[in-house]
Amino acid sequence: TTHFKPFNTLFLESQSILEPKGKVITRRLSDMAELYQDQKSAQSLMDENPLVYEVFNVEVPESIEHIQHCITVLYPGKVGEEFFMTKGHYHEILNRAEIYFCFKGEGKLVMQTQDGDYEELDMKPGTISYVPPNWAHRTVNTGEEPFVFFAAYPGDAGHNYGDIEKIGFRKVIVNESGEVKTVDNPRY
Ligand code: M6P
Ligand code: ZN
């Protein structure tokens, strides 16, 4: 028959390698510098242009009957006092949900709806987080080691960065004298 064949993927955590390799998305500061609050600090880090995160995608068809899945490695670091984070997105098909499973490091999952509702969840090894339909989502590394998590979502969901790239989320996650704080996003 023509059924899609089952397969395994292996994530070699110590080497940040996915087998088989699939599509890797690499995001450096220069790919997202305008998202951070402290533009002076962002500019001063530009020569170094640190690696902020990598997404290791398992390749499956982008249709509703399939489940996209990937591993994200979000590195520790800050731009000014704001922690390294993913760009964040709504799904192109807005009402598609997502599940995260954290297995290394620590961070926050920040979410908001188009009505302006805001929620955040802590993630640490063992946490399973549910992003319900209609919530934009971004992860933030609030720790000092790589923050590593698995994500799964419907095959046809897609990524919509538009709104988030312009103004971001309602809140930003910052270091305030050694403590992790959620503060209002002045641009929002
Ligand atoms: C998670 C998932 C992916 C996403 C990645 C990086 O692994 O939500 O779909 O691509 O994080 O986030 P972003 O695409 O917002 O940069
Ligand atoms: Zn998503």
Short mmCIF file of N, CA and C and ligand atoms in Angstrom, two decimals:
data_model
loop_
_atom_site.label_atom_id
_atom_site.label_comp_id
_atom_site.label_asym_id
_atom_site.label_seq_id
_atom_site.Cartn_x
_atom_site.Cartn_y
_atom_site.Cartn_z
N THR A 1 0.85 -1.21 0.00
CA THR A 1 0.00 0.00 0.00
C THR A 1 0.88 1.26 0.00
N THR A 2 0.24 2.41 0.04
CA THR A 2 0.99 3.67 -0.05
C THR A 2 1.00 4.41 1.28
N HIS A 3 0.75 3.70 2.39
CA HIS A 3 0.79 4.39 3.68
C HIS A 3 2.16 4.96 3.98
N PHE A 4 2.16 6.12 4.60
CA PHE A 4 3.40 6.76 5.05
C PHE A 4 4.07 5.82 6.05
N LYS A 5 5.37 5.63 5.91
CA LYS A 5 6.09 4.65 6.75
C LYS A 5 6.49 5.25 8.11
N PRO A 6 6.27 4.48 9.19
CA PRO A 6 6.74 4.94 10.51
C PRO A 6 8.25 5.07 10.52
N PHE A 7 8.73 5.96 11.37
CA PHE A 7 10.19 6.11 11.49
C PHE A 7 10.56 6.71 12.85
N ASN A 8 11.77 6.46 13.26
CA ASN A 8 12.33 7.04 14.48
C ASN A 8 13.23 8.21 14.12
N THR A 9 13.36 9.10 15.06
CA THR A 9 14.39 10.14 14.97
C THR A 9 15.14 10.10 16.29
N LEU A 10 16.46 10.28 16.23
CA LEU A 10 17.26 10.27 17.45
C LEU A 10 17.89 11.64 17.67
N PHE A 11 17.69 12.19 18.85
CA PHE A 11 18.34 13.45 19.19
C PHE A 11 19.52 13.15 20.10
N LEU A 12 20.72 13.45 19.60
CA LEU A 12 21.94 13.26 20.39
C LEU A 12 22.20 14.57 21.11
N GLU A 13 21.72 14.61 22.34
CA GLU A 13 21.69 15.86 23.07
C GLU A 13 23.06 16.48 23.30
N SER A 14 24.04 15.65 23.65
CA SER A 14 25.36 16.17 23.97
C SER A 14 26.02 16.84 22.76
N GLN A 15 25.60 16.43 21.55
CA GLN A 15 26.19 17.00 20.34
C GLN A 15 25.23 17.91 19.58
N SER A 16 24.01 18.07 20.11
CA SER A 16 22.98 18.83 19.39
C SER A 16 22.85 18.36 17.94
N ILE A 17 22.70 17.06 17.78
CA ILE A 17 22.54 16.50 16.43
C ILE A 17 21.26 15.67 16.39
N LEU A 18 20.50 15.89 15.32
CA LEU A 18 19.29 15.10 15.09
C LEU A 18 19.59 14.12 13.94
N GLU A 19 19.20 12.85 14.14
CA GLU A 19 19.42 11.84 13.09
C GLU A 19 18.10 11.14 12.75
N PRO A 20 17.65 11.15 11.51
CA PRO A 20 18.24 11.88 10.38
C PRO A 20 18.12 13.39 10.56
N LYS A 21 18.96 14.11 9.83
CA LYS A 21 19.19 15.53 10.12
C LYS A 21 17.97 16.45 9.97
N GLY A 22 17.21 16.31 8.91
CA GLY A 22 16.05 17.19 8.70
C GLY A 22 16.45 18.63 8.45
N LYS A 23 15.48 19.52 8.60
CA LYS A 23 15.72 20.95 8.34
C LYS A 23 16.16 21.62 9.63
N VAL A 24 17.28 22.32 9.61
CA VAL A 24 17.76 23.02 10.80
C VAL A 24 17.58 24.52 10.59
N ILE A 25 16.95 25.16 11.56
CA ILE A 25 16.83 26.62 11.53
C ILE A 25 17.80 27.18 12.56
N THR A 26 18.67 28.07 12.11
CA THR A 26 19.67 28.66 12.99
C THR A 26 19.35 30.15 13.12
N ARG A 27 19.15 30.60 14.35
CA ARG A 27 18.87 32.04 14.49
C ARG A 27 19.94 32.69 15.35
N ARG A 28 20.59 33.67 14.75
CA ARG A 28 21.58 34.49 15.43
C ARG A 28 20.94 35.82 15.79
N LEU A 29 21.64 36.58 16.62
CA LEU A 29 21.10 37.87 17.03
C LEU A 29 20.70 38.73 15.83
N SER A 30 21.54 38.71 14.77
CA SER A 30 21.24 39.56 13.60
C SER A 30 19.92 39.20 12.92
N ASP A 31 19.42 37.99 13.16
CA ASP A 31 18.14 37.57 12.57
C ASP A 31 16.94 38.11 13.34
N MET A 32 17.20 38.71 14.51
CA MET A 32 16.07 39.09 15.37
C MET A 32 16.40 40.25 16.31
N ALA A 33 17.43 41.02 15.97
CA ALA A 33 17.93 42.06 16.88
C ALA A 33 16.85 43.07 17.26
N GLU A 34 15.99 43.38 16.29
CA GLU A 34 14.98 44.43 16.52
C GLU A 34 13.89 44.01 17.52
N LEU A 35 13.88 42.72 17.89
CA LEU A 35 12.87 42.25 18.84
C LEU A 35 13.21 42.60 20.29
N TYR A 36 14.47 42.91 20.55
CA TYR A 36 14.88 43.18 21.93
C TYR A 36 14.67 44.64 22.30
N GLN A 37 14.40 44.87 23.58
CA GLN A 37 14.09 46.22 24.06
C GLN A 37 15.29 47.15 23.99
N ASP A 38 16.45 46.63 24.40
CA ASP A 38 17.64 47.46 24.55
C ASP A 38 18.44 47.44 23.24
N GLN A 39 18.11 48.38 22.37
CA GLN A 39 18.72 48.39 21.03
C GLN A 39 20.21 48.75 21.05
N LYS A 40 20.61 49.51 22.06
CA LYS A 40 22.04 49.84 22.20
C LYS A 40 22.84 48.57 22.45
N SER A 41 22.38 47.77 23.41
CA SER A 41 23.06 46.51 23.72
C SER A 41 23.02 45.56 22.52
N ALA A 42 21.88 45.52 21.83
CA ALA A 42 21.76 44.66 20.65
C ALA A 42 22.84 45.05 19.63
N GLN A 43 23.00 46.34 19.38
CA GLN A 43 24.00 46.80 18.41
C GLN A 43 25.41 46.47 18.86
N SER A 44 25.66 46.59 20.17
CA SER A 44 27.02 46.35 20.65
C SER A 44 27.39 44.85 20.60
N LEU A 45 26.38 43.99 20.51
CA LEU A 45 26.64 42.54 20.40
C LEU A 45 26.72 42.07 18.95
N MET A 46 26.45 42.99 18.03
CA MET A 46 26.31 42.62 16.62
C MET A 46 27.58 42.07 15.98
N ASP A 47 28.76 42.56 16.40
CA ASP A 47 30.02 42.04 15.84
C ASP A 47 30.18 40.57 16.19
N GLU A 48 29.90 40.27 17.44
CA GLU A 48 29.98 38.90 17.95
C GLU A 48 28.85 38.06 17.33
N ASN A 49 27.69 38.67 17.14
CA ASN A 49 26.51 38.03 16.55
C ASN A 49 26.25 36.63 17.11
N PRO A 50 25.96 36.51 18.41
CA PRO A 50 25.82 35.19 19.03
C PRO A 50 24.69 34.35 18.45
N LEU A 51 24.92 33.05 18.53
CA LEU A 51 23.88 32.08 18.17
C LEU A 51 22.85 32.10 19.29
N VAL A 52 21.60 32.39 18.99
CA VAL A 52 20.55 32.46 20.01
C VAL A 52 19.83 31.11 20.13
N TYR A 53 19.43 30.53 19.01
CA TYR A 53 18.80 29.21 19.09
C TYR A 53 18.87 28.46 17.77
N GLU A 54 18.67 27.13 17.90
CA GLU A 54 18.61 26.26 16.74
C GLU A 54 17.35 25.41 16.86
N VAL A 55 16.69 25.19 15.74
CA VAL A 55 15.51 24.31 15.71
C VAL A 55 15.82 23.16 14.77
N PHE A 56 15.75 21.95 15.30
CA PHE A 56 16.02 20.73 14.52
C PHE A 56 14.68 20.10 14.18
N ASN A 57 14.29 20.23 12.93
CA ASN A 57 12.96 19.77 12.51
C ASN A 57 12.99 18.36 11.95
N VAL A 58 12.07 17.54 12.40
CA VAL A 58 11.84 16.24 11.77
C VAL A 58 10.97 16.53 10.55
N GLU A 59 11.35 15.97 9.41
CA GLU A 59 10.60 16.28 8.18
C GLU A 59 9.40 15.37 7.99
N VAL A 60 8.22 15.97 8.13
CA VAL A 60 6.97 15.27 7.81
C VAL A 60 6.13 16.22 6.95
N PRO A 61 5.19 15.68 6.18
CA PRO A 61 4.39 16.54 5.31
C PRO A 61 3.59 17.58 6.12
N GLU A 62 3.44 18.77 5.51
CA GLU A 62 2.74 19.86 6.21
C GLU A 62 1.24 19.79 5.93
N SER A 63 0.62 18.71 6.37
CA SER A 63 -0.82 18.58 6.18
C SER A 63 -1.45 18.14 7.49
N ILE A 64 -2.74 18.39 7.62
CA ILE A 64 -3.46 18.23 8.89
C ILE A 64 -3.33 16.84 9.50
N GLU A 65 -3.21 15.81 8.66
CA GLU A 65 -3.17 14.46 9.20
C GLU A 65 -1.82 14.11 9.82
N HIS A 66 -0.81 14.94 9.59
CA HIS A 66 0.52 14.70 10.16
C HIS A 66 0.76 15.58 11.38
N ILE A 67 1.80 15.25 12.14
CA ILE A 67 2.18 16.02 13.32
C ILE A 67 3.63 16.48 13.15
N GLN A 68 3.80 17.79 12.98
CA GLN A 68 5.16 18.34 12.91
C GLN A 68 5.80 18.19 14.27
N HIS A 69 7.10 17.91 14.31
CA HIS A 69 7.78 17.87 15.61
C HIS A 69 9.24 18.26 15.46
N CYS A 70 9.78 18.83 16.51
CA CYS A 70 11.13 19.38 16.43
C CYS A 70 11.72 19.54 17.84
N ILE A 71 13.04 19.72 17.85
CA ILE A 71 13.76 20.01 19.08
C ILE A 71 14.32 21.42 18.96
N THR A 72 14.14 22.22 19.99
CA THR A 72 14.74 23.55 20.02
C THR A 72 15.82 23.59 21.09
N VAL A 73 16.97 24.14 20.73
CA VAL A 73 18.03 24.40 21.70
C VAL A 73 18.19 25.92 21.76
N LEU A 74 17.76 26.48 22.89
CA LEU A 74 17.80 27.94 23.08
C LEU A 74 18.95 28.22 24.05
N TYR A 75 19.95 28.94 23.55
CA TYR A 75 21.17 29.14 24.33
C TYR A 75 20.98 30.19 25.42
N PRO A 76 21.81 30.12 26.48
CA PRO A 76 21.70 31.13 27.53
C PRO A 76 22.36 32.43 27.06
N GLY A 77 21.83 33.52 27.52
CA GLY A 77 22.42 34.82 27.18
C GLY A 77 21.40 35.91 27.38
N LYS A 78 21.86 37.15 27.26
CA LYS A 78 20.98 38.31 27.43
C LYS A 78 21.37 39.40 26.44
N VAL A 79 20.39 40.19 26.07
CA VAL A 79 20.63 41.41 25.31
C VAL A 79 20.26 42.52 26.29
N GLY A 80 21.27 43.21 26.81
CA GLY A 80 21.01 44.10 27.94
C GLY A 80 20.58 43.23 29.10
N GLU A 81 19.41 43.47 29.66
CA GLU A 81 18.90 42.64 30.76
C GLU A 81 17.83 41.65 30.30
N GLU A 82 17.57 41.64 29.00
CA GLU A 82 16.49 40.77 28.47
C GLU A 82 17.08 39.43 28.02
N PHE A 83 16.46 38.36 28.51
CA PHE A 83 16.98 37.02 28.22
C PHE A 83 16.80 36.63 26.75
N PHE A 84 17.72 35.79 26.27
CA PHE A 84 17.60 35.21 24.92
C PHE A 84 16.24 34.51 24.81
N MET A 85 15.64 34.62 23.64
CA MET A 85 14.28 34.09 23.42
C MET A 85 14.11 33.71 21.96
N THR A 86 13.04 32.97 21.68
CA THR A 86 12.69 32.68 20.29
C THR A 86 11.91 33.88 19.74
N LYS A 87 11.76 33.94 18.43
CA LYS A 87 11.00 35.05 17.84
C LYS A 87 9.57 35.07 18.37
N GLY A 88 8.96 33.90 18.35
CA GLY A 88 7.56 33.79 18.77
C GLY A 88 6.64 33.95 17.57
N HIS A 89 5.53 33.27 17.62
CA HIS A 89 4.61 33.29 16.47
C HIS A 89 3.20 32.87 16.87
N TYR A 90 2.26 33.31 16.05
CA TYR A 90 0.92 32.69 16.00
C TYR A 90 1.02 31.62 14.94
N HIS A 91 0.09 30.68 14.94
CA HIS A 91 0.03 29.77 13.82
C HIS A 91 -0.71 30.44 12.68
N GLU A 92 -0.27 30.13 11.47
CA GLU A 92 -0.91 30.69 10.29
C GLU A 92 -2.39 30.28 10.29
N ILE A 93 -2.64 29.02 10.63
CA ILE A 93 -4.00 28.60 10.93
C ILE A 93 -4.11 28.78 12.44
N LEU A 94 -4.72 29.89 12.81
CA LEU A 94 -4.66 30.42 14.18
C LEU A 94 -5.06 29.40 15.24
N ASN A 95 -6.04 28.56 14.93
CA ASN A 95 -6.56 27.68 15.98
C ASN A 95 -5.86 26.34 16.09
N ARG A 96 -4.60 26.30 15.70
CA ARG A 96 -3.82 25.08 15.87
C ARG A 96 -3.03 25.13 17.18
N ALA A 97 -3.12 24.07 17.97
CA ALA A 97 -2.48 24.01 19.29
C ALA A 97 -1.04 23.49 19.17
N GLU A 98 -0.36 23.40 20.30
CA GLU A 98 1.02 22.92 20.31
C GLU A 98 1.34 22.35 21.69
N ILE A 99 2.26 21.39 21.74
CA ILE A 99 2.71 20.82 23.01
C ILE A 99 4.22 20.93 23.10
N TYR A 100 4.71 21.36 24.26
CA TYR A 100 6.15 21.42 24.52
C TYR A 100 6.49 20.45 25.64
N PHE A 101 7.62 19.77 25.49
CA PHE A 101 8.15 18.93 26.57
C PHE A 101 9.59 19.33 26.80
N CYS A 102 9.88 19.83 28.01
CA CYS A 102 11.23 20.29 28.32
C CYS A 102 12.06 19.15 28.86
N PHE A 103 13.28 19.01 28.35
CA PHE A 103 14.14 18.01 28.97
C PHE A 103 15.49 18.54 29.42
N LYS A 104 15.76 19.82 29.24
CA LYS A 104 17.01 20.35 29.79
C LYS A 104 16.91 21.85 29.99
N GLY A 105 17.53 22.34 31.04
CA GLY A 105 17.57 23.77 31.28
C GLY A 105 16.27 24.28 31.89
N GLU A 106 16.12 25.59 31.86
CA GLU A 106 14.90 26.17 32.41
C GLU A 106 14.53 27.43 31.64
N GLY A 107 13.24 27.69 31.63
CA GLY A 107 12.81 28.87 30.89
C GLY A 107 11.35 29.16 31.11
N LYS A 108 10.86 30.10 30.32
CA LYS A 108 9.46 30.46 30.38
C LYS A 108 8.85 30.33 29.00
N LEU A 109 7.57 29.99 29.02
CA LEU A 109 6.78 29.95 27.81
C LEU A 109 5.80 31.11 27.94
N VAL A 110 5.94 32.12 27.08
CA VAL A 110 5.04 33.27 27.16
C VAL A 110 4.04 33.18 26.00
N MET A 111 2.80 33.51 26.33
CA MET A 111 1.72 33.34 25.36
C MET A 111 0.75 34.51 25.44
N GLN A 112 0.15 34.83 24.29
CA GLN A 112 -0.92 35.82 24.32
C GLN A 112 -1.88 35.62 23.17
N THR A 113 -3.08 36.13 23.36
CA THR A 113 -4.10 36.01 22.31
C THR A 113 -4.24 37.36 21.60
N GLN A 114 -4.95 37.34 20.50
CA GLN A 114 -5.15 38.59 19.76
C GLN A 114 -6.06 39.55 20.52
N ASP A 115 -6.77 39.07 21.52
CA ASP A 115 -7.58 39.96 22.37
C ASP A 115 -6.74 40.60 23.46
N GLY A 116 -5.46 40.22 23.55
CA GLY A 116 -4.58 40.82 24.55
C GLY A 116 -4.47 40.04 25.85
N ASP A 117 -5.07 38.86 25.93
CA ASP A 117 -4.85 38.02 27.12
C ASP A 117 -3.40 37.58 27.13
N TYR A 118 -2.82 37.51 28.34
CA TYR A 118 -1.42 37.12 28.47
C TYR A 118 -1.28 36.04 29.53
N GLU A 119 -0.46 35.03 29.26
CA GLU A 119 -0.18 33.97 30.23
C GLU A 119 1.27 33.57 30.10
N GLU A 120 1.87 33.13 31.21
CA GLU A 120 3.20 32.54 31.08
C GLU A 120 3.31 31.32 31.97
N LEU A 121 4.12 30.37 31.53
CA LEU A 121 4.35 29.12 32.26
C LEU A 121 5.85 28.91 32.43
N ASP A 122 6.23 28.32 33.56
CA ASP A 122 7.62 27.94 33.77
C ASP A 122 7.86 26.58 33.15
N MET A 123 9.02 26.40 32.58
CA MET A 123 9.40 25.10 32.03
C MET A 123 10.72 24.66 32.66
N LYS A 124 10.78 23.38 33.00
CA LYS A 124 12.01 22.78 33.52
C LYS A 124 11.96 21.31 33.11
N PRO A 125 13.05 20.55 33.28
CA PRO A 125 13.03 19.17 32.80
C PRO A 125 11.83 18.38 33.35
N GLY A 126 11.05 17.81 32.46
CA GLY A 126 9.87 17.06 32.84
C GLY A 126 8.56 17.80 32.60
N THR A 127 8.63 19.12 32.42
CA THR A 127 7.40 19.90 32.21
C THR A 127 6.82 19.64 30.82
N ILE A 128 5.53 19.35 30.79
CA ILE A 128 4.78 19.27 29.53
C ILE A 128 3.87 20.49 29.50
N SER A 129 4.01 21.34 28.50
CA SER A 129 3.21 22.57 28.44
C SER A 129 2.26 22.52 27.27
N TYR A 130 1.04 22.95 27.51
CA TYR A 130 0.02 22.96 26.45
C TYR A 130 -0.25 24.38 25.99
N VAL A 131 -0.04 24.64 24.73
CA VAL A 131 -0.41 25.91 24.11
C VAL A 131 -1.73 25.67 23.39
N PRO A 132 -2.85 26.15 23.95
CA PRO A 132 -4.14 25.87 23.32
C PRO A 132 -4.29 26.63 21.99
N PRO A 133 -5.33 26.31 21.22
CA PRO A 133 -5.57 27.03 19.97
C PRO A 133 -5.62 28.54 20.20
N ASN A 134 -5.15 29.32 19.27
CA ASN A 134 -5.25 30.79 19.23
C ASN A 134 -4.22 31.56 20.04
N TRP A 135 -3.30 30.90 20.72
CA TRP A 135 -2.31 31.60 21.53
C TRP A 135 -0.97 31.69 20.81
N ALA A 136 -0.46 32.91 20.65
CA ALA A 136 0.92 33.11 20.19
C ALA A 136 1.84 32.59 21.28
N HIS A 137 3.02 32.11 20.89
CA HIS A 137 3.91 31.51 21.88
C HIS A 137 5.38 31.82 21.57
N ARG A 138 6.11 32.04 22.67
CA ARG A 138 7.55 32.33 22.60
C ARG A 138 8.17 31.67 23.82
N THR A 139 9.41 31.16 23.67
CA THR A 139 10.13 30.62 24.82
C THR A 139 11.31 31.52 25.15
N VAL A 140 11.66 31.54 26.44
CA VAL A 140 12.72 32.42 26.94
C VAL A 140 13.63 31.58 27.83
N ASN A 141 14.95 31.67 27.61
CA ASN A 141 15.89 30.93 28.46
C ASN A 141 16.26 31.81 29.65
N THR A 142 15.75 31.44 30.82
CA THR A 142 16.02 32.24 32.03
C THR A 142 17.15 31.65 32.85
N GLY A 143 17.80 30.61 32.32
CA GLY A 143 18.85 29.92 33.08
C GLY A 143 20.23 30.17 32.52
N GLU A 144 21.16 29.35 32.95
CA GLU A 144 22.56 29.52 32.54
C GLU A 144 23.10 28.39 31.69
N GLU A 145 22.22 27.48 31.31
CA GLU A 145 22.63 26.40 30.40
C GLU A 145 21.64 26.37 29.23
N PRO A 146 21.97 25.62 28.18
CA PRO A 146 21.02 25.53 27.07
C PRO A 146 19.66 25.03 27.57
N PHE A 147 18.60 25.64 27.04
CA PHE A 147 17.22 25.28 27.36
C PHE A 147 16.74 24.45 26.17
N VAL A 148 16.43 23.18 26.43
CA VAL A 148 16.16 22.25 25.35
C VAL A 148 14.76 21.66 25.50
N PHE A 149 13.97 21.75 24.45
CA PHE A 149 12.61 21.20 24.54
C PHE A 149 12.16 20.64 23.20
N PHE A 150 11.22 19.74 23.31
CA PHE A 150 10.59 19.10 22.16
C PHE A 150 9.24 19.79 21.92
N ALA A 151 8.86 19.98 20.68
CA ALA A 151 7.56 20.58 20.37
C ALA A 151 6.84 19.74 19.32
N ALA A 152 5.52 19.68 19.41
CA ALA A 152 4.71 18.98 18.41
C ALA A 152 3.44 19.78 18.14
N TYR A 153 3.04 19.82 16.87
CA TYR A 153 1.86 20.62 16.48
C TYR A 153 1.31 20.10 15.15
N PRO A 154 0.05 20.40 14.86
CA PRO A 154 -0.55 19.86 13.63
C PRO A 154 0.23 20.27 12.39
N GLY A 155 0.28 19.34 11.44
CA GLY A 155 1.10 19.52 10.26
C GLY A 155 0.82 20.75 9.44
N ASP A 156 -0.41 21.22 9.46
CA ASP A 156 -0.76 22.36 8.60
C ASP A 156 -0.71 23.70 9.33
N ALA A 157 -0.24 23.72 10.58
CA ALA A 157 -0.35 24.93 11.42
C ALA A 157 0.34 26.16 10.79
N GLY A 158 1.57 26.00 10.37
CA GLY A 158 2.32 27.14 9.79
C GLY A 158 2.74 28.14 10.86
N HIS A 159 3.62 29.08 10.47
CA HIS A 159 4.14 30.09 11.40
C HIS A 159 3.77 31.48 10.89
N ASN A 160 3.16 32.28 11.75
CA ASN A 160 2.85 33.67 11.42
C ASN A 160 3.60 34.58 12.39
N TYR A 161 4.66 35.21 11.89
CA TYR A 161 5.51 36.04 12.74
C TYR A 161 5.08 37.51 12.73
N GLY A 162 4.28 37.87 11.77
CA GLY A 162 3.96 39.27 11.47
C GLY A 162 3.74 40.19 12.67
N ASP A 163 2.69 39.93 13.44
CA ASP A 163 2.31 40.84 14.54
C ASP A 163 3.39 40.88 15.61
N ILE A 164 3.96 39.72 15.90
CA ILE A 164 4.94 39.61 16.98
C ILE A 164 6.23 40.34 16.63
N GLU A 165 6.63 40.27 15.35
CA GLU A 165 7.88 40.92 14.94
C GLU A 165 7.80 42.43 15.10
N LYS A 166 6.60 42.98 14.93
CA LYS A 166 6.46 44.44 15.00
C LYS A 166 6.48 44.96 16.43
N ILE A 167 5.63 44.42 17.29
CA ILE A 167 5.53 44.98 18.65
C ILE A 167 5.86 44.00 19.77
N GLY A 168 5.93 42.73 19.45
CA GLY A 168 6.27 41.74 20.47
C GLY A 168 5.08 41.36 21.34
N PHE A 169 5.39 40.75 22.46
CA PHE A 169 4.38 40.34 23.43
C PHE A 169 4.13 41.48 24.42
N ARG A 170 3.09 41.37 25.19
CA ARG A 170 2.77 42.43 26.16
C ARG A 170 3.83 42.59 27.23
N LYS A 171 4.52 41.50 27.52
CA LYS A 171 5.52 41.51 28.60
C LYS A 171 6.86 41.05 28.05
N VAL A 172 7.92 41.44 28.74
CA VAL A 172 9.25 40.94 28.43
C VAL A 172 9.85 40.35 29.71
N ILE A 173 10.74 39.37 29.52
CA ILE A 173 11.33 38.67 30.67
C ILE A 173 12.77 39.15 30.82
N VAL A 174 13.06 39.74 31.97
CA VAL A 174 14.37 40.37 32.18
C VAL A 174 15.02 39.91 33.49
N ASN A 175 16.32 40.14 33.55
CA ASN A 175 17.08 39.94 34.78
C ASN A 175 17.08 41.27 35.53
N GLU A 176 16.62 41.22 36.79
CA GLU A 176 16.62 42.43 37.61
C GLU A 176 17.38 42.10 38.88
N SER A 177 18.59 42.59 39.01
CA SER A 177 19.51 42.27 40.10
C SER A 177 19.51 40.78 40.45
N GLY A 178 19.72 39.95 39.43
CA GLY A 178 19.86 38.52 39.64
C GLY A 178 18.55 37.76 39.71
N GLU A 179 17.42 38.47 39.61
CA GLU A 179 16.13 37.77 39.63
C GLU A 179 15.43 37.86 38.28
N VAL A 180 14.67 36.79 37.99
CA VAL A 180 13.91 36.76 36.74
C VAL A 180 12.60 37.53 36.96
N LYS A 181 12.40 38.57 36.16
CA LYS A 181 11.20 39.41 36.33
C LYS A 181 10.44 39.54 35.01
N THR A 182 9.12 39.57 35.13
CA THR A 182 8.25 39.85 33.99
C THR A 182 7.85 41.31 34.08
N VAL A 183 8.18 42.08 33.07
CA VAL A 183 7.82 43.51 33.10
C VAL A 183 7.07 43.89 31.82
N ASP A 184 6.35 45.02 31.88
CA ASP A 184 5.60 45.48 30.71
C ASP A 184 6.55 45.78 29.55
N ASN A 185 6.10 45.42 28.36
CA ASN A 185 6.84 45.76 27.15
C ASN A 185 6.51 47.21 26.80
N PRO A 186 7.48 48.09 26.90
CA PRO A 186 7.20 49.51 26.65
C PRO A 186 6.70 49.79 25.23
N ARG A 187 7.01 48.88 24.30
CA ARG A 187 6.59 49.10 22.90
C ARG A 187 5.15 48.66 22.64
N TYR A 188 4.59 47.93 23.60
CA TYR A 188 3.28 47.32 23.32
C TYR A 188 2.14 48.33 23.45
C1 M6P B 1 9.33 25.55 18.80
C2 M6P B 1 8.19 25.38 17.86
C3 M6P B 1 8.66 25.61 16.44
C4 M6P B 1 9.35 26.96 16.34
C5 M6P B 1 10.49 27.04 17.33
C6 M6P B 1 11.20 28.39 17.32
O1 M6P B 1 10.21 24.50 18.63
O2 M6P B 1 7.18 26.27 18.20
O3 M6P B 1 7.56 25.54 15.58
O4 M6P B 1 9.80 27.20 15.02
O5 M6P B 1 9.99 26.81 18.63
O6 M6P B 1 10.30 29.45 17.52
P1 M6P B 1 10.05 30.57 16.41
O7 M6P B 1 9.62 29.87 15.15
O8 M6P B 1 8.99 31.44 16.99
O9 M6P B 1 11.33 31.28 16.19
ZN ZN B 2 3.95 27.10 17.12
#
